[in-house]
Tab-separated table of C-alpha atoms and ligand atoms in Angstrom:
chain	number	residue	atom	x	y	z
A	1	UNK	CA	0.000	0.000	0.000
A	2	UNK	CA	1.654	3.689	-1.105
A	3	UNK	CA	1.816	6.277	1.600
A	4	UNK	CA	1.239	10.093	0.826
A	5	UNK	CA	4.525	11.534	0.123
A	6	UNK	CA	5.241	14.365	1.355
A	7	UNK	CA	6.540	17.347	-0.654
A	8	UNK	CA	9.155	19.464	0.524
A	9	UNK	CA	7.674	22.840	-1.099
A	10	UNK	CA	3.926	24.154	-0.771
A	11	UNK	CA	2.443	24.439	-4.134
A	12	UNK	CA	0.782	27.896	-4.188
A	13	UNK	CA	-1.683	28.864	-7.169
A	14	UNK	CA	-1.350	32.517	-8.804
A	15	UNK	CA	-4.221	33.848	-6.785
A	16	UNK	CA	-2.255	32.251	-3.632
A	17	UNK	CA	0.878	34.143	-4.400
A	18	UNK	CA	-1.292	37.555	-5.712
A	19	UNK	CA	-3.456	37.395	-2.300
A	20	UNK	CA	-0.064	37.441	-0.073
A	21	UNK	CA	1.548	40.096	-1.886
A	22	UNK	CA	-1.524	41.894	-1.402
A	23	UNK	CA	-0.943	41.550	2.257
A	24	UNK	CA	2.549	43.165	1.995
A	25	UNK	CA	1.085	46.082	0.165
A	26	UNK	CA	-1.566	46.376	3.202
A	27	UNK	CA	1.519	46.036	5.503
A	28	UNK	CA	3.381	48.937	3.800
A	29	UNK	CA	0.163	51.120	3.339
A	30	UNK	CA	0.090	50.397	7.320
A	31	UNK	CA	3.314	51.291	7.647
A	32	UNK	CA	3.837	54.519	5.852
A	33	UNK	CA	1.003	55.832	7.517
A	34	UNK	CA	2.534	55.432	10.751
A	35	UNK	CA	5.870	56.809	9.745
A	36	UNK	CA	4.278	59.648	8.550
A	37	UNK	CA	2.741	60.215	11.488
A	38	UNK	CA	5.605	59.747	13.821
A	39	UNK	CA	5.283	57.029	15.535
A	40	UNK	CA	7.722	54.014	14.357
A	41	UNK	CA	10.720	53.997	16.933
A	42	UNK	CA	12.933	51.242	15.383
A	43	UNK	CA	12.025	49.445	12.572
A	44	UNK	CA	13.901	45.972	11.779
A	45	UNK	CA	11.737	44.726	9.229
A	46	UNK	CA	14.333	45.520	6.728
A	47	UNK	CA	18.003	46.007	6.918
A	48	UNK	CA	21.844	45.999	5.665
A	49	UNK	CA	24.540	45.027	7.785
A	50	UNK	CA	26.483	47.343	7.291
A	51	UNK	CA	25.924	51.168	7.048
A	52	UNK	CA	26.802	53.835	4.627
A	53	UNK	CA	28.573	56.103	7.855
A	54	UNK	CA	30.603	52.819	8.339
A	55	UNK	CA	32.088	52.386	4.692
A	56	UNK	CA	32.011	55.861	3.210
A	57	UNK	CA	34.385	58.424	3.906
A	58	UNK	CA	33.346	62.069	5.838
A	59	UNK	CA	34.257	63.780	2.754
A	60	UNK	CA	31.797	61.550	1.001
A	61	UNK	CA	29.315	61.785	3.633
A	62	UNK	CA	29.025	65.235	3.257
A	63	UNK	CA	28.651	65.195	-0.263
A	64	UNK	CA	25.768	62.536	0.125
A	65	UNK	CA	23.853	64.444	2.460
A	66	UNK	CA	24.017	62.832	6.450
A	67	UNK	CA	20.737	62.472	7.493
A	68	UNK	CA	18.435	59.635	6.269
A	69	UNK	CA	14.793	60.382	7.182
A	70	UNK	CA	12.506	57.633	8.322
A	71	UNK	CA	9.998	58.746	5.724
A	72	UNK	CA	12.568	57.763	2.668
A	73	UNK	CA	11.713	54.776	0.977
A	74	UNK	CA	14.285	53.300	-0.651
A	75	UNK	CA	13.803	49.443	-1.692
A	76	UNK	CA	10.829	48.316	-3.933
A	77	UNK	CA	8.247	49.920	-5.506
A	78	UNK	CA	7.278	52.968	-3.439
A	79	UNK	CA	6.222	56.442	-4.542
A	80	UNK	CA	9.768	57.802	-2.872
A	81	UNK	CA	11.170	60.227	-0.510
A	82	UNK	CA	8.259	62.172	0.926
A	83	UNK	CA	9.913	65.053	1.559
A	84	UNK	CA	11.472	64.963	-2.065
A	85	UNK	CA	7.818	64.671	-3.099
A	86	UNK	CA	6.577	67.667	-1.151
A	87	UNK	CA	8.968	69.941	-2.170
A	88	UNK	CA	8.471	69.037	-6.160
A	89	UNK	CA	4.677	69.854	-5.409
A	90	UNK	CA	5.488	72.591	-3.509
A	91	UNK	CA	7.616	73.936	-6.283
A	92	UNK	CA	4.928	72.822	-8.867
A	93	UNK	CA	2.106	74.603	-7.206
A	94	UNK	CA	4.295	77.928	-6.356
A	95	UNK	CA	4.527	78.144	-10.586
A	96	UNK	CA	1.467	76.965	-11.912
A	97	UNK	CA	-1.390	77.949	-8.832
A	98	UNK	CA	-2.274	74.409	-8.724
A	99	UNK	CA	-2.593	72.544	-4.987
A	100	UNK	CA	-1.273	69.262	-5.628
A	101	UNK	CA	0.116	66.875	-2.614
A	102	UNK	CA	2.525	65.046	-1.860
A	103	UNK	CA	0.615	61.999	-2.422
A	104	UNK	CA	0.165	63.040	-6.254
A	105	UNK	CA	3.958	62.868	-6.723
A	106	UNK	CA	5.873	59.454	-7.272
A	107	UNK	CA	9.738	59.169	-7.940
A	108	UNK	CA	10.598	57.467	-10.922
A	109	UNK	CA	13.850	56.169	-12.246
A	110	UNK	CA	13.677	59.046	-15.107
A	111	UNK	CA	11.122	60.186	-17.254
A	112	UNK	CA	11.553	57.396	-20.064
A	113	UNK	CA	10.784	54.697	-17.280
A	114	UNK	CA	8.176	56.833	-15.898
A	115	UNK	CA	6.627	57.266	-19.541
A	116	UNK	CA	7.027	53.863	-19.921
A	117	UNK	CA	4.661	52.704	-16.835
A	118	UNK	CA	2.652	55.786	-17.421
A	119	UNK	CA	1.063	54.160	-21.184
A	120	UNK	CA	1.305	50.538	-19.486
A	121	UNK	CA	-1.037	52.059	-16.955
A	122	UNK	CA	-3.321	54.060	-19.429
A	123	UNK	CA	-3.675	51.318	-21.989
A	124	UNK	CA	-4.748	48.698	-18.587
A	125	UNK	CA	-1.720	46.267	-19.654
A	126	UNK	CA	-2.969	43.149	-17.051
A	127	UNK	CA	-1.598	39.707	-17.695
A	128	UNK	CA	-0.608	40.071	-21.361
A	129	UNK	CA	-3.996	42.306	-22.299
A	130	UNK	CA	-4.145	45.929	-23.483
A	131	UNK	CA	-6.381	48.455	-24.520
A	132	UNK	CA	-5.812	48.308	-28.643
A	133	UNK	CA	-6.937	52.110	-29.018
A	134	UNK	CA	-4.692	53.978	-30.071
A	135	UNK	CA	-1.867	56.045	-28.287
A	136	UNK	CA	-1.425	59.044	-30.283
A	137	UNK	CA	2.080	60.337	-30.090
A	138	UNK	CA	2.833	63.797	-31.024
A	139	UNK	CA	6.483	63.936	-32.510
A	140	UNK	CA	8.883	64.970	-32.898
A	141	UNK	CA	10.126	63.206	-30.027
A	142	UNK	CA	12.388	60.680	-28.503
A	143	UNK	CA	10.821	57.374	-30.368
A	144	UNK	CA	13.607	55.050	-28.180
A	145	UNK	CA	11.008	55.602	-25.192
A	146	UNK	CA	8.437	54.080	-27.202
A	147	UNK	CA	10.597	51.067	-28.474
A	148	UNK	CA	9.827	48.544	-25.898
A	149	UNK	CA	5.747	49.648	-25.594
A	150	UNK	CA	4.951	49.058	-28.720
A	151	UNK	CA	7.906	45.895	-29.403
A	152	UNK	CA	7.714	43.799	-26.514
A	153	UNK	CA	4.014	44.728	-25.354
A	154	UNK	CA	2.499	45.763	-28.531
A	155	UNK	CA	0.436	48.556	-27.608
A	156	UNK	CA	-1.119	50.592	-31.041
A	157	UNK	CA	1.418	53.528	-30.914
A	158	UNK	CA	0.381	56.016	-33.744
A	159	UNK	CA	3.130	59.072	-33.976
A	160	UNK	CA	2.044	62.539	-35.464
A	161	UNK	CA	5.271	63.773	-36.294
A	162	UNK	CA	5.392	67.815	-36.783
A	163	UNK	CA	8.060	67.595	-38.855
A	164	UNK	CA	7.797	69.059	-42.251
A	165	UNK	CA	9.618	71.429	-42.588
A	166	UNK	CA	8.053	74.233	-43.845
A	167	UNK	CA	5.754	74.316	-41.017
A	168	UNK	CA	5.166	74.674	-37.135
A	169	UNK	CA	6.513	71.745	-35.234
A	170	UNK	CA	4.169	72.037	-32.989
A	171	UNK	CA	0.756	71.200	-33.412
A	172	UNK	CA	-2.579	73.796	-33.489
A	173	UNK	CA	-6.006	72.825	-32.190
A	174	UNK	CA	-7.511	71.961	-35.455
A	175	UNK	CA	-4.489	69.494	-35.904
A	176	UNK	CA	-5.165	68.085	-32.043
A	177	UNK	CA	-9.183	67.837	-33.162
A	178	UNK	CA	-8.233	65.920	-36.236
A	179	UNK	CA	-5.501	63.653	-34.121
A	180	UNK	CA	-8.479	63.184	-31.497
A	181	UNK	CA	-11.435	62.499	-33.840
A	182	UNK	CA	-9.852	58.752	-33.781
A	183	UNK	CA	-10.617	59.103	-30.353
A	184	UNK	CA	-6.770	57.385	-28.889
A	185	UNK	CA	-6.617	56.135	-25.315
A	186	UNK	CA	-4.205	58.917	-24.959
A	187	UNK	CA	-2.080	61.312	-26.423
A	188	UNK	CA	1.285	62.041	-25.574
A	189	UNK	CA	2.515	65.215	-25.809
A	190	UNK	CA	6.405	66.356	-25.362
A	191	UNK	CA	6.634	69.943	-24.153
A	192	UNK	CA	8.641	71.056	-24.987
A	193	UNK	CA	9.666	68.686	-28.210
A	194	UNK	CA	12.956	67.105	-28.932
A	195	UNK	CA	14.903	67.882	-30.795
A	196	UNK	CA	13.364	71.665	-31.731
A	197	UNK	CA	12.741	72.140	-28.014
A	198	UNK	CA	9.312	73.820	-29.490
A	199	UNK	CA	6.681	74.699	-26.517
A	200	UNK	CA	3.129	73.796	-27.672
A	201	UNK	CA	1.014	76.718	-26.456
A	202	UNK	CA	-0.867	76.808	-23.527
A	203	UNK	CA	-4.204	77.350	-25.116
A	204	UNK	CA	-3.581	74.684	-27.699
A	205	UNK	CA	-2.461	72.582	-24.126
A	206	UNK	CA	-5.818	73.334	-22.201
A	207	UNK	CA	-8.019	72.983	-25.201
A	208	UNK	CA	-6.648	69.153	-25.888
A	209	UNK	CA	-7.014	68.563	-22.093
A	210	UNK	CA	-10.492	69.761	-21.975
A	211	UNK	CA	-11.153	67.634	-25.388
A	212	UNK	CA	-9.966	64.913	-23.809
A	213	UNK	CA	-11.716	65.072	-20.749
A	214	UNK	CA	-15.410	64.950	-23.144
A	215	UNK	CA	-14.032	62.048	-24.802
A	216	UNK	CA	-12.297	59.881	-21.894
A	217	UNK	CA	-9.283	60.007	-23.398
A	218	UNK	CA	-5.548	60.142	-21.519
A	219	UNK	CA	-3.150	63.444	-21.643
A	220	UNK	CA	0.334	62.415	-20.956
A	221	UNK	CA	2.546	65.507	-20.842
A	222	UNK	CA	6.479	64.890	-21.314
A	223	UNK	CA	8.340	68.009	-19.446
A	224	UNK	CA	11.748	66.724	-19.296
A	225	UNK	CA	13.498	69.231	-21.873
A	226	UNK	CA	11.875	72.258	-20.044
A	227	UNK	CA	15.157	73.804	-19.545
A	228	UNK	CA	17.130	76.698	-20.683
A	229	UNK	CA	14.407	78.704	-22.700
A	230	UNK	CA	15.485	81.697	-24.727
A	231	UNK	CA	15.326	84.917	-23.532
A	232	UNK	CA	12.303	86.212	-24.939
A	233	UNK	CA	10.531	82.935	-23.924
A	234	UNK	CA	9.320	82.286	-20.354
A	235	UNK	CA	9.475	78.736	-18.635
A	236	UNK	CA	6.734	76.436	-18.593
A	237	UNK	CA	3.705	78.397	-16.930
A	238	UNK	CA	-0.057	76.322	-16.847
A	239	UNK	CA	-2.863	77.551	-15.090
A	240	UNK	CA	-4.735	75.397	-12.075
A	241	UNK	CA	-6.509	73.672	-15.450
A	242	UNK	CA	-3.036	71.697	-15.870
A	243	UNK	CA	-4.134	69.665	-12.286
A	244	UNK	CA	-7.172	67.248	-13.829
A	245	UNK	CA	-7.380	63.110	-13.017
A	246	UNK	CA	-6.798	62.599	-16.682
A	247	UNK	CA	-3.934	64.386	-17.044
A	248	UNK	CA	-0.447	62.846	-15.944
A	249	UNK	CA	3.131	65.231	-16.022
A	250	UNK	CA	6.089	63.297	-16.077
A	251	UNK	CA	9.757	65.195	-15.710
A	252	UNK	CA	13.149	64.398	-14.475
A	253	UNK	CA	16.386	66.498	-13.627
A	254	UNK	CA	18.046	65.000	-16.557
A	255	UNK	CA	18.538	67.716	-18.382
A	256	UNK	CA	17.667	70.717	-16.684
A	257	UNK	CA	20.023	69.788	-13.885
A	258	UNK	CA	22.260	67.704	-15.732
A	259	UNK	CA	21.755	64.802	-13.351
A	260	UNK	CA	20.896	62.129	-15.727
A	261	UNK	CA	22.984	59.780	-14.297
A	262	UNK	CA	21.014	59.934	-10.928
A	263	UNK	CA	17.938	58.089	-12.626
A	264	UNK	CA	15.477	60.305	-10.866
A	265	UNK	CA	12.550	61.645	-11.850
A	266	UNK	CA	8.777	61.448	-11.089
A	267	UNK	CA	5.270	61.689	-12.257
A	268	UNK	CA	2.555	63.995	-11.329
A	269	UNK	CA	-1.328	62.620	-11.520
A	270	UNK	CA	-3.996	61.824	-9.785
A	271	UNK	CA	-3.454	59.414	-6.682
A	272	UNK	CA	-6.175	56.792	-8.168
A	273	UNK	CA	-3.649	56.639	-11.084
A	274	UNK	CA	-0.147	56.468	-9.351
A	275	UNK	CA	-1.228	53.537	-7.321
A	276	UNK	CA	1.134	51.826	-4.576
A	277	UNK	CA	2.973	49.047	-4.233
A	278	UNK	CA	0.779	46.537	-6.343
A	279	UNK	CA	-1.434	48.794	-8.087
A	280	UNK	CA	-1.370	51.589	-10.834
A	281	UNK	CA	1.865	53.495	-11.902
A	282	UNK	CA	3.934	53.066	-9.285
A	283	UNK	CA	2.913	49.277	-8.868
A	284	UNK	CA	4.555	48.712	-12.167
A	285	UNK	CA	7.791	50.341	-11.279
A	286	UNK	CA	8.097	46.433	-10.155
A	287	UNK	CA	11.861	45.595	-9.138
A	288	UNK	CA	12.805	48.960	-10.304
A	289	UNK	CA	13.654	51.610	-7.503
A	290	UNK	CA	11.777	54.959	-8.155
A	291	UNK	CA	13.466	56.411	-5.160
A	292	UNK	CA	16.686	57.640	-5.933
A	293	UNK	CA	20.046	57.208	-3.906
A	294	UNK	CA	20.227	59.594	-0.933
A	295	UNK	CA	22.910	61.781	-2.673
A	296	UNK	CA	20.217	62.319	-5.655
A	297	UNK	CA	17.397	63.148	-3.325
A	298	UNK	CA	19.963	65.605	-1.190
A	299	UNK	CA	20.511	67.033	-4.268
A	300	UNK	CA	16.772	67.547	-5.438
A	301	UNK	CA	15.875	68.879	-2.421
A	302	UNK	CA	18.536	71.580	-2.544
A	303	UNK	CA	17.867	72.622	-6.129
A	304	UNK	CA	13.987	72.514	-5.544
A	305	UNK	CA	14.517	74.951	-2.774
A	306	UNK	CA	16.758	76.743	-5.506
A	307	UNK	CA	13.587	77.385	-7.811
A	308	UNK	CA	11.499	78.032	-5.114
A	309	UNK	CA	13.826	80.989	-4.004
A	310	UNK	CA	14.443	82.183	-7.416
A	311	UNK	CA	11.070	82.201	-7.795
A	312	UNK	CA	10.356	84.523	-4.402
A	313	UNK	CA	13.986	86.852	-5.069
A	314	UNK	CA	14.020	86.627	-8.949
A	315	UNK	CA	17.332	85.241	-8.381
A	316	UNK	CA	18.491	82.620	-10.636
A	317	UNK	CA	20.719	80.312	-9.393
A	318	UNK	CA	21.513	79.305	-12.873
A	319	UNK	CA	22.600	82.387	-14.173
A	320	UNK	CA	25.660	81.969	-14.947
A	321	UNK	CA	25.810	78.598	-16.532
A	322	UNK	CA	23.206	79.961	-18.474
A	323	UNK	CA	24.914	83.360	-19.422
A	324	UNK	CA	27.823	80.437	-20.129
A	325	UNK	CA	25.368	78.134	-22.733
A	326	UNK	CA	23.894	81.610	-23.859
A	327	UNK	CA	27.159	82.397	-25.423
A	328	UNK	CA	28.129	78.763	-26.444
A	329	UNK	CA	24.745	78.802	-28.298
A	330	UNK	CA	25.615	81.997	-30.088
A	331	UNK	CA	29.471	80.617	-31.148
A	332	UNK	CA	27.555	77.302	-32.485
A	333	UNK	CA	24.747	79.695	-34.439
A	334	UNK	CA	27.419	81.796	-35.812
A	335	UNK	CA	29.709	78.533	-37.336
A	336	UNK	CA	26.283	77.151	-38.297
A	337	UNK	CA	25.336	80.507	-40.725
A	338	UNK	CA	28.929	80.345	-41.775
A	339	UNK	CA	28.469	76.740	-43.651
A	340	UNK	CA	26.606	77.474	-47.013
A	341	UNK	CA	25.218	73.788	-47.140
A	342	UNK	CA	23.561	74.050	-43.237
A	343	UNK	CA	20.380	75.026	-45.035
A	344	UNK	CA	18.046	75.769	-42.390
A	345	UNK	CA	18.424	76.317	-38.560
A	346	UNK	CA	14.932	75.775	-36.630
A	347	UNK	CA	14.538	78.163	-34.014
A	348	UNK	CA	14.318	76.703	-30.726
A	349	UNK	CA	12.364	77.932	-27.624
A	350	UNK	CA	14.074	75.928	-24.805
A	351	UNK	CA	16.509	72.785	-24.746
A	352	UNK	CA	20.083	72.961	-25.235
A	353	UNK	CA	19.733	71.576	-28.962
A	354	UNK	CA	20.078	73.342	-32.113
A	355	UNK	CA	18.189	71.642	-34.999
A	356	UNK	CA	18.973	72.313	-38.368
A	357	UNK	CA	18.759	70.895	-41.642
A	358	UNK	CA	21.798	70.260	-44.655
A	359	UNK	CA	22.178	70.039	-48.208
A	360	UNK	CA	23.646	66.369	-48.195
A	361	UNK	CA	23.428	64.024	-51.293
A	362	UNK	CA	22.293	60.967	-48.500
A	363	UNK	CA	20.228	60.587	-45.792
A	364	UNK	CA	20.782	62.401	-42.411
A	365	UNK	CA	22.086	59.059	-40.865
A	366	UNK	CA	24.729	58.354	-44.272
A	367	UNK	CA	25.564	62.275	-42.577
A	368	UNK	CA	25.921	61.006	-39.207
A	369	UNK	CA	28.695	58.057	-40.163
A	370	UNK	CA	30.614	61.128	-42.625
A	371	UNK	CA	30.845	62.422	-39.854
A	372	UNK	CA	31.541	60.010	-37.443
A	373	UNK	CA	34.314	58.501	-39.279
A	374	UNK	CA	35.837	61.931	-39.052
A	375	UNK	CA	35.711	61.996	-34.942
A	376	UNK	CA	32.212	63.564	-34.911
A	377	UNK	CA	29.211	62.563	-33.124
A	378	UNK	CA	25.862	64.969	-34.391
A	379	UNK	CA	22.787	63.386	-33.907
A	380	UNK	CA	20.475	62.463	-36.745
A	381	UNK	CA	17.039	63.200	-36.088
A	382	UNK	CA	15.524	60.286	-37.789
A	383	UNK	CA	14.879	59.060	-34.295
A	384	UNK	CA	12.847	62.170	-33.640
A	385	UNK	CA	10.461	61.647	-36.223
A	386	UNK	CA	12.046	63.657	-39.065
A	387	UNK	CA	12.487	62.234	-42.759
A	388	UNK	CA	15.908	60.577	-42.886
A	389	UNK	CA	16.238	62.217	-46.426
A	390	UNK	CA	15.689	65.806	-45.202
A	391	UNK	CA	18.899	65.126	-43.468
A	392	UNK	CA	17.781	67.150	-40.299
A	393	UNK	CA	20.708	66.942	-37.201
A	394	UNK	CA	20.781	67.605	-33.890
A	395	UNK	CA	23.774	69.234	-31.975
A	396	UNK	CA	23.815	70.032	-28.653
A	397	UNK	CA	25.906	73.172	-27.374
A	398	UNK	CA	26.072	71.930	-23.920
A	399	UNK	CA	29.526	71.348	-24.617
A	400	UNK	CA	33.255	72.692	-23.942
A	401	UNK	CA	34.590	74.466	-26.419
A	402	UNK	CA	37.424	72.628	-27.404
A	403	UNK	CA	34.395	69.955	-28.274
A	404	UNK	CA	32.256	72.768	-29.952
A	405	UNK	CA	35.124	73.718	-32.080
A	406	UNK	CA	35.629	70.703	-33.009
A	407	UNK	CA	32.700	69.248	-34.048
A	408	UNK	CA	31.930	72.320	-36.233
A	409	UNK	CA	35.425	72.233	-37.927
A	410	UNK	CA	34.252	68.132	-38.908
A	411	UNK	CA	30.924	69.277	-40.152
A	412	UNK	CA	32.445	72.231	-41.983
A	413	UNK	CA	35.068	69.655	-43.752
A	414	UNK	CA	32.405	66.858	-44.392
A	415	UNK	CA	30.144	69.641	-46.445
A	416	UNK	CA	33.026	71.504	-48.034
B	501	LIG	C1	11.106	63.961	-24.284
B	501	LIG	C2	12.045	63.130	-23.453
B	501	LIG	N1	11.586	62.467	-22.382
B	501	LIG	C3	12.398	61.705	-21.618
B	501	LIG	C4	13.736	61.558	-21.903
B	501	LIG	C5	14.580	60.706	-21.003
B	501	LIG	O1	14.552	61.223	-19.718
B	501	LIG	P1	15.268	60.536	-18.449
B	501	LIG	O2	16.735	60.686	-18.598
B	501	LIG	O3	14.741	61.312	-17.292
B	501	LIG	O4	14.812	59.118	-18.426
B	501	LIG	C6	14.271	62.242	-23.007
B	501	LIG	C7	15.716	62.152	-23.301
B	501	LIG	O5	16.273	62.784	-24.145
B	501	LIG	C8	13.406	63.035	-23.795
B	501	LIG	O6	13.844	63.686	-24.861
C-alpha cells in the first residue's frame, strides 16, 4: 500500500501568491502611515549590515547628504522620498497655482521609465492584455522611449510627427481635433519637443485637455526638456486647469540639472492613477527603484529649494551657466550661418539643442557616419520623427569648447 509523500515545497496557485503580496502592500500602506505620522521607533523589518557612515568616507558623507529620514523609501516599488515629493509639489504649485500633494507625486527612475509605466497604466496592460486604441504620439520626439511599448508589449502607438519642414513643429487645435477624432486612449505630448525644443502653447495645451476630458481620453505631458528657454521665452507656466485626473506630467532632472545619471525623476497625476505598491503606476515600477540614492534626493531637495527661491527673489541660481550656454549657443549659431550647405536652422524655444537641416546628397544618418568617421558625433534626427532624407541633425551646445570647435570644424570639412 503507497503512503502520501510528502513534498518538501507548498504548491501555491497565482491567486495564492497575488493574495499574499496583497498583504505586503496592506503592511506597507500600514506602515507609511505610521511613519508619517511619527510614531515608528525602530524598525527591523528591513536592513543591511552594514551602514553607509561605516564604509564611506566624511568627505563623502558630506557630499551625500548625512541624514536619512525615516519617511525615505528606498527598496521596492514605493512612490519615494516624501519630503522629495513635497517639495516638487510645492515647487509645482508655487509656478502653476495648482494645490497638488505630496501623495500626487511618485519618484521614478527618469522620465523614459516613468513614460514607460505611465502608457502601461493608461492602456490597462494586465496579464498580457491591453487596450488596442490607439496612443497618439505627437512627434517629434524621442521614439527610443516608445521602443519597448509598442515591441515587446504591442500597444497601437500612432506618432504625429510635426516635422515638415516648412511648417510649425508644434501642433494647433484643429491638428489636435483631427488627431483626437480617432478618439486614442491617450495622447502624448512632449513639451517642450525634442529635438526643436518647441513649446506647444498653452491654449492649444488646455483645449486638448479639456477635449480629452469629453471624450475619456488620456493626456500624458512629457516636461523633461523644459530647460534653458530663450530669452524672450518664459518657462513652462499652466494655469490650475493643468491639475485634472486625466492628465499625468512626467519630468526628471536629466537635463535641466544635468543629473541624468542619478535616474530620478517622477510623475505627477492623480493618486487613483499612481497607485502603490501593487497597483497603478507606481505598482509597475516592479523591481525597479523609483526612489533615488540619498545623494540624488539631497541634491533635489537643494535645487527645488533653488527654484522656489528664485522664484520669491528673482534670483536665478543658474545664471551663470546659463549666461555660459547663452554664449556657447551663439558661437555654435554663428559657425552654423557660416556653412553654405547648413540650409536651415529651426529656431528653438528651450533645450540645449540646435536643430537644423543640410544640403547632403544621402540621408541624415549616411551624414551622421561622414561624420563620425571623421571623430564627430551629431545626432540624426531620424529618431525624432524627421524624414531621414531631409537630413535634419541635432547638436547640442552643452559642450566645452574645445568639443564645440571641433565638431563644427568636422561638419564644416564633411560639407566643403
Ligand atoms: C522627451 C524626453 N523624455 C524623456 C527623456 C529621457 O529622460 P530621463 O533621462 O529622465 O529618463 C528624453 C531624453 O532625451 C526626452 O527627450
Amino acid at each position: 500500500m503507497g503512503t502520501m509523500k510528502l513534498r518538501n515545497y507548498h504548491r501555491r496557485t497565482p491567486e495564492q501568491v497575488l493574495r499574499a503580496v496583497e498583504v505586503f502592500r496592506l503592511y506597507h500602506d500600514l506602515l507609511h502611515e505610521q511613519v508619517q505620522k511619527g510614531n515608528i521607533k525602530s524598525s527591523v523589518d528591513r536592513g543591511a549590515f552594514t551602514r553607509p557612515q561605516e564604509v564611506l568616507s566624511d568627505e563623502i558623507l558630506d557630499l551625500l547628504g548625512k541624514d536619512r529620514r525615516s519617511n525615505s523609501y528606498a527598496y521596492g516599488p514605493e512612490k519615494g522620498d516624501f519630503d522629495v515629493r513635497g517639495k516638487i509639489a510645492d515647487l509645482e504649485n508655487t509656478k502653476h497655482g495648482t494645490s497638488y500633494t505630496p501623495d500626487q507625486v511618485a519618484m521614478m527612475p527618469g522620465a523614459w521609465a516613468g513614460l514607460e509605466f505611465v502608457l502601461q497604466e493608461v492602456v490597462g496592460l494586465q496579464r498580457g492584455k491591453l487596450s488596442k486604441r490607439e496612443i497618439a504620439v505627437i512627434g517629434p520626439t524621442l521614439y527610443q522611449m516608445f521602443h519597448s511599448p509598442i515591441h515587446y508589449l504591442g500597444m497601437n502607438i500612432i506618432a504625429y510627427d510635426f516635422t515638415v519642414l516648412e511648417k510649425s513643429s508644434v501642433p494647433s487645435k484643429e491638428d489636435i481635433d483631427e488627431i483626437l477624432d480617432n478618439n486614442p486612449k491617450a495622447i502624448v505630448i512632449s513639451n517642450p519637443n525634442n529635438p526643436d525644443g518647441k513649446y506647444i502653447s498653452n491654449n492649444v495645451l488646455k483645449h486638448t485637455i479639456e477635449r480629452c476630458e469629453e471624450q475619456n481620453t488620456s493626456v500624458i505631458i512629457d516636461e523633461m526638456q523644459n530647460c534653458f528657454p530663450t530669452t524672450e521665452i518664459d518657462e513652462l507656466r499652466y494655469g490650475e486647469w493643468i491639475q485634472k485626473p486625466h492628465v499625468i506630467r512626467v519630468d526628471s532632472a536629466s537635463k535641466r540639472y544635468a543629473l541624468a545619471e542619478y535616474r530620478v525623476g517622477w510623475v505627477i497625476a492623480d493618486e487613483s492613477v499612481l497607485g502603490d505598491r501593487v497597483h497603478g503606476i507606481v505598482g509597475r515600477m516592479s523591481g525597479i527603484m523609483g526612489n533615488a540614492p540619498r545623494a540624488a534626493n539631497t541634491a533635489l531637495m537643494r535645487i527645488m529649494q533653488y527654484e522656489l527661491d528664485k522664484i520669491d527673489r528673482e534670483y536665478d541660481f543658474l545664471k551663470e551657466s546659463k549666461k555660459e550656454l547663452l554664449q556657447k549657443e551663439k558661437y555654435v549659431l554663428k559657425r552654423l550661418e557660416d556653412i553654405p550647405r547648413v540650409k536651415r536652422i529651426i529656431a528653438r524655444d528651450a533645450c540645449i539643442n540646435l536643430t537644423f537641416q543640410v544640403d547632403y546628397p544621402g540621408t541624415d544618418l549616411d551624414l551622421a557616419i561622414d561624420l563620425m568617421d571623421k571623430g564627430t558625433l551629431i545626432m540624426p534626427a531620424c529618431g525624432y520623427g524627421y524624414d531621414a532624407k531631409d537630413v535634419v541633425m541635432r547638436f547640442t551646445f552643452a559642450e566645452r569648447y574645445g568639443k564645440l570647435e571641433q565638431a563644427l570644424d568636422c561638419l564644416e570639412n564633411v560639407l566643403t
